[in-house]
mmCIF file of C-alpha atoms in Angstrom:
data_model
loop_
_atom_site.group_PDB
_atom_site.id
_atom_site.type_symbol
_atom_site.label_atom_id
_atom_site.label_comp_id
_atom_site.label_asym_id
_atom_site.label_seq_id
_atom_site.Cartn_x
_atom_site.Cartn_y
_atom_site.Cartn_z
ATOM 1 C CA UNK A 1 -61.862 63.600 63.950
ATOM 2 C CA UNK A 2 -64.155 64.051 67.160
ATOM 3 C CA UNK A 3 -63.068 60.744 68.132
ATOM 4 C CA UNK A 4 -59.490 61.677 68.952
ATOM 5 C CA UNK A 5 -58.619 63.625 72.283
ATOM 6 C CA UNK A 6 -55.731 65.631 71.832
ATOM 7 C CA UNK A 7 -54.103 66.057 75.861
ATOM 8 C CA UNK A 8 -51.151 66.299 78.405
ATOM 9 C CA UNK A 9 -49.531 62.929 79.874
ATOM 10 C CA UNK A 10 -49.421 62.598 83.059
ATOM 11 C CA UNK A 11 -47.081 60.438 85.391
ATOM 12 C CA UNK A 12 -49.164 57.134 84.778
ATOM 13 C CA UNK A 13 -48.957 57.600 81.119
ATOM 14 C CA UNK A 14 -44.841 57.169 80.711
ATOM 15 C CA UNK A 15 -44.493 53.273 80.354
ATOM 16 C CA UNK A 16 -47.396 53.583 77.641
ATOM 17 C CA UNK A 17 -45.591 56.309 75.856
ATOM 18 C CA UNK A 18 -41.735 54.284 76.176
ATOM 19 C CA UNK A 19 -43.349 51.176 75.022
ATOM 20 C CA UNK A 20 -45.322 53.842 72.229
ATOM 21 C CA UNK A 21 -42.224 55.147 70.667
ATOM 22 C CA UNK A 22 -40.586 50.967 70.444
ATOM 23 C CA UNK A 23 -42.658 50.596 67.763
ATOM 24 C CA UNK A 24 -44.342 53.991 66.463
ATOM 25 C CA UNK A 25 -41.007 56.432 66.623
ATOM 26 C CA UNK A 26 -38.355 56.414 64.187
ATOM 27 C CA UNK A 27 -35.279 56.018 65.959
ATOM 28 C CA UNK A 28 -33.763 55.609 69.790
ATOM 29 C CA UNK A 29 -33.105 58.976 71.203
ATOM 30 C CA UNK A 30 -30.886 59.174 74.858
ATOM 31 C CA UNK A 31 -33.737 60.065 76.502
ATOM 32 C CA UNK A 32 -35.678 57.346 75.870
ATOM 33 C CA UNK A 33 -35.808 56.209 79.581
ATOM 34 C CA UNK A 34 -38.574 56.302 82.337
ATOM 35 C CA UNK A 35 -36.095 58.622 83.740
ATOM 36 C CA UNK A 36 -35.731 60.981 80.946
ATOM 37 C CA UNK A 37 -39.379 61.121 80.459
ATOM 38 C CA UNK A 38 -39.884 61.525 84.660
ATOM 39 C CA UNK A 39 -37.541 65.356 84.114
ATOM 40 C CA UNK A 40 -39.604 66.196 81.018
ATOM 41 C CA UNK A 41 -42.579 65.891 82.656
ATOM 42 C CA UNK A 42 -41.770 67.570 85.763
ATOM 43 C CA UNK A 43 -40.126 70.297 84.282
ATOM 44 C CA UNK A 44 -42.778 70.898 81.734
ATOM 45 C CA UNK A 45 -46.048 69.344 82.000
ATOM 46 C CA UNK A 46 -47.388 70.478 78.842
ATOM 47 C CA UNK A 47 -44.926 69.495 76.785
ATOM 48 C CA UNK A 48 -45.400 65.636 76.123
ATOM 49 C CA UNK A 49 -49.026 66.039 74.210
ATOM 50 C CA UNK A 50 -50.814 61.936 73.537
ATOM 51 C CA UNK A 51 -53.230 61.947 70.763
ATOM 52 C CA UNK A 52 -55.692 58.925 72.367
ATOM 53 C CA UNK A 53 -58.638 57.329 70.025
ATOM 54 C CA UNK A 54 -61.425 55.198 71.897
ATOM 55 C CA UNK A 55 -59.162 54.719 74.779
ATOM 56 C CA UNK A 56 -55.294 54.131 72.798
ATOM 57 C CA UNK A 57 -52.572 56.064 72.468
ATOM 58 C CA UNK A 58 -52.296 56.734 68.655
ATOM 59 C CA UNK A 59 -50.066 59.520 68.913
ATOM 60 C CA UNK A 60 -47.518 61.730 70.453
ATOM 61 C CA UNK A 61 -45.380 65.205 70.097
ATOM 62 C CA UNK A 62 -42.534 66.890 72.998
ATOM 63 C CA UNK A 63 -43.261 70.565 72.238
ATOM 64 C CA UNK A 64 -40.727 71.724 74.185
ATOM 65 C CA UNK A 65 -40.568 75.407 75.259
ATOM 66 C CA UNK A 66 -37.048 76.522 76.659
ATOM 67 C CA UNK A 67 -38.561 81.005 76.855
ATOM 68 C CA UNK A 68 -36.620 81.378 73.729
ATOM 69 C CA UNK A 69 -37.017 78.588 70.553
ATOM 70 C CA UNK A 70 -40.143 75.936 70.485
ATOM 71 C CA UNK A 71 -38.569 72.217 69.683
ATOM 72 C CA UNK A 72 -40.395 69.571 67.947
ATOM 73 C CA UNK A 73 -39.384 66.152 69.071
ATOM 74 C CA UNK A 74 -41.417 62.625 69.284
ATOM 75 C CA UNK A 75 -44.072 63.649 66.548
ATOM 76 C CA UNK A 76 -44.722 59.612 66.552
ATOM 77 C CA UNK A 77 -48.100 57.455 64.831
ATOM 78 C CA UNK A 78 -48.983 54.480 65.287
ATOM 79 C CA UNK A 79 -48.464 52.910 62.170
ATOM 80 C CA UNK A 80 -51.811 51.323 61.185
ATOM 81 C CA UNK A 81 -53.565 55.020 62.210
ATOM 82 C CA UNK A 82 -50.797 57.107 60.371
ATOM 83 C CA UNK A 83 -52.781 59.308 57.387
ATOM 84 C CA UNK A 84 -56.007 59.974 59.220
ATOM 85 C CA UNK A 85 -54.951 63.578 60.952
ATOM 86 C CA UNK A 86 -53.691 62.559 64.315
ATOM 87 C CA UNK A 87 -50.215 63.921 63.499
ATOM 88 C CA UNK A 88 -51.922 66.989 61.765
ATOM 89 C CA UNK A 89 -54.018 66.862 65.477
ATOM 90 C CA UNK A 90 -50.693 66.868 67.560
ATOM 91 C CA UNK A 91 -49.242 69.781 65.331
ATOM 92 C CA UNK A 92 -52.121 71.340 65.540
ATOM 93 C CA UNK A 93 -52.371 71.441 69.786
ATOM 94 C CA UNK A 94 -48.426 71.865 69.494
ATOM 95 C CA UNK A 95 -48.306 74.703 67.488
ATOM 96 C CA UNK A 96 -51.203 76.335 70.155
ATOM 97 C CA UNK A 97 -49.254 76.055 73.228
ATOM 98 C CA UNK A 98 -46.084 77.750 71.290
ATOM 99 C CA UNK A 99 -48.474 80.450 70.381
ATOM 100 C CA UNK A 100 -50.017 80.567 74.113
ATOM 101 C CA UNK A 101 -46.607 80.881 75.280
ATOM 102 C CA UNK A 102 -45.105 84.175 72.986
ATOM 103 C CA UNK A 103 -43.226 81.408 70.818
ATOM 104 C CA UNK A 104 -42.713 82.539 66.958
ATOM 105 C CA UNK A 105 -41.538 79.791 65.103
ATOM 106 C CA UNK A 106 -41.319 75.760 65.618
ATOM 107 C CA UNK A 107 -38.228 73.664 64.479
ATOM 108 C CA UNK A 108 -38.648 69.840 64.631
ATOM 109 C CA UNK A 109 -35.070 67.342 64.825
ATOM 110 C CA UNK A 110 -36.462 65.000 61.625
ATOM 111 C CA UNK A 111 -34.045 62.288 60.520
ATOM 112 C CA UNK A 112 -32.572 62.111 57.526
ATOM 113 C CA UNK A 113 -33.276 58.444 56.430
ATOM 114 C CA UNK A 114 -37.149 58.927 57.737
ATOM 115 C CA UNK A 115 -38.631 59.915 54.319
ATOM 116 C CA UNK A 116 -42.102 59.027 54.973
ATOM 117 C CA UNK A 117 -41.340 61.184 58.394
ATOM 118 C CA UNK A 118 -40.075 64.155 56.218
ATOM 119 C CA UNK A 119 -42.886 64.262 53.451
ATOM 120 C CA UNK A 120 -45.147 64.606 57.105
ATOM 121 C CA UNK A 121 -43.233 67.634 58.092
ATOM 122 C CA UNK A 122 -43.334 69.193 54.657
ATOM 123 C CA UNK A 123 -47.167 68.500 54.660
ATOM 124 C CA UNK A 124 -47.644 70.164 57.527
ATOM 125 C CA UNK A 125 -46.092 73.060 56.063
ATOM 126 C CA UNK A 126 -41.696 73.184 58.045
ATOM 127 C CA UNK A 127 -39.278 73.101 56.004
ATOM 128 C CA UNK A 128 -35.554 71.622 56.145
ATOM 129 C CA UNK A 129 -33.294 74.467 57.435
ATOM 130 C CA UNK A 130 -30.089 73.817 55.198
ATOM 131 C CA UNK A 131 -27.898 75.962 56.190
ATOM 132 C CA UNK A 132 -28.115 74.930 60.095
ATOM 133 C CA UNK A 133 -26.368 71.978 61.374
ATOM 134 C CA UNK A 134 -26.744 70.359 64.861
ATOM 135 C CA UNK A 135 -23.835 69.986 66.788
ATOM 136 C CA UNK A 136 -24.168 67.266 69.774
ATOM 137 C CA UNK A 137 -21.994 65.921 72.761
ATOM 138 C CA UNK A 138 -22.989 63.346 74.685
ATOM 139 C CA UNK A 139 -23.074 64.561 78.990
ATOM 140 C CA UNK A 140 -23.166 61.021 80.352
ATOM 141 C CA UNK A 141 -21.516 57.789 79.691
#
C-alpha cells in the first residue's frame, strides 16, 4: 500500500473533509461544520489526519490529545475503499502521534448501532469499556 499518503489536514482541505464525512462517516456531529473543523485545525494542526490515494481523499481520523488523554474521532473510510488497510494506516499514524506526545491510552467514540465500525475497532485492538458511560450536555442552542 505504498500509494497511500497519510498527512495532516490543512485549511484548504476542510470543505472536502466535510463533504467526505457526509458520505463516509457514520452519523453526524454538532461539530461537523466549517467553524468546528477550522477551530480544530487552528488549535491542533496535526490532529486531523487524512489518507489519500492518487490525490483523492479516502479516509480520515481525528487524533485529539488534550495533554491527559488520547481521543479518536471521525475514523471514516470511503465506502468503496474499505477493507484495504486504510483505517489501519490512519490508526497507526494516530497512535504514533499519541506516543510521541506522551499519550498512554487511546479511546474512541463508536456509535452503538455502527456494527461495521465496532468490528474495525476490535480488529485494531480496541475494546468497549463497559464500566464507563458518556455523559453529554449541549453548550450551544
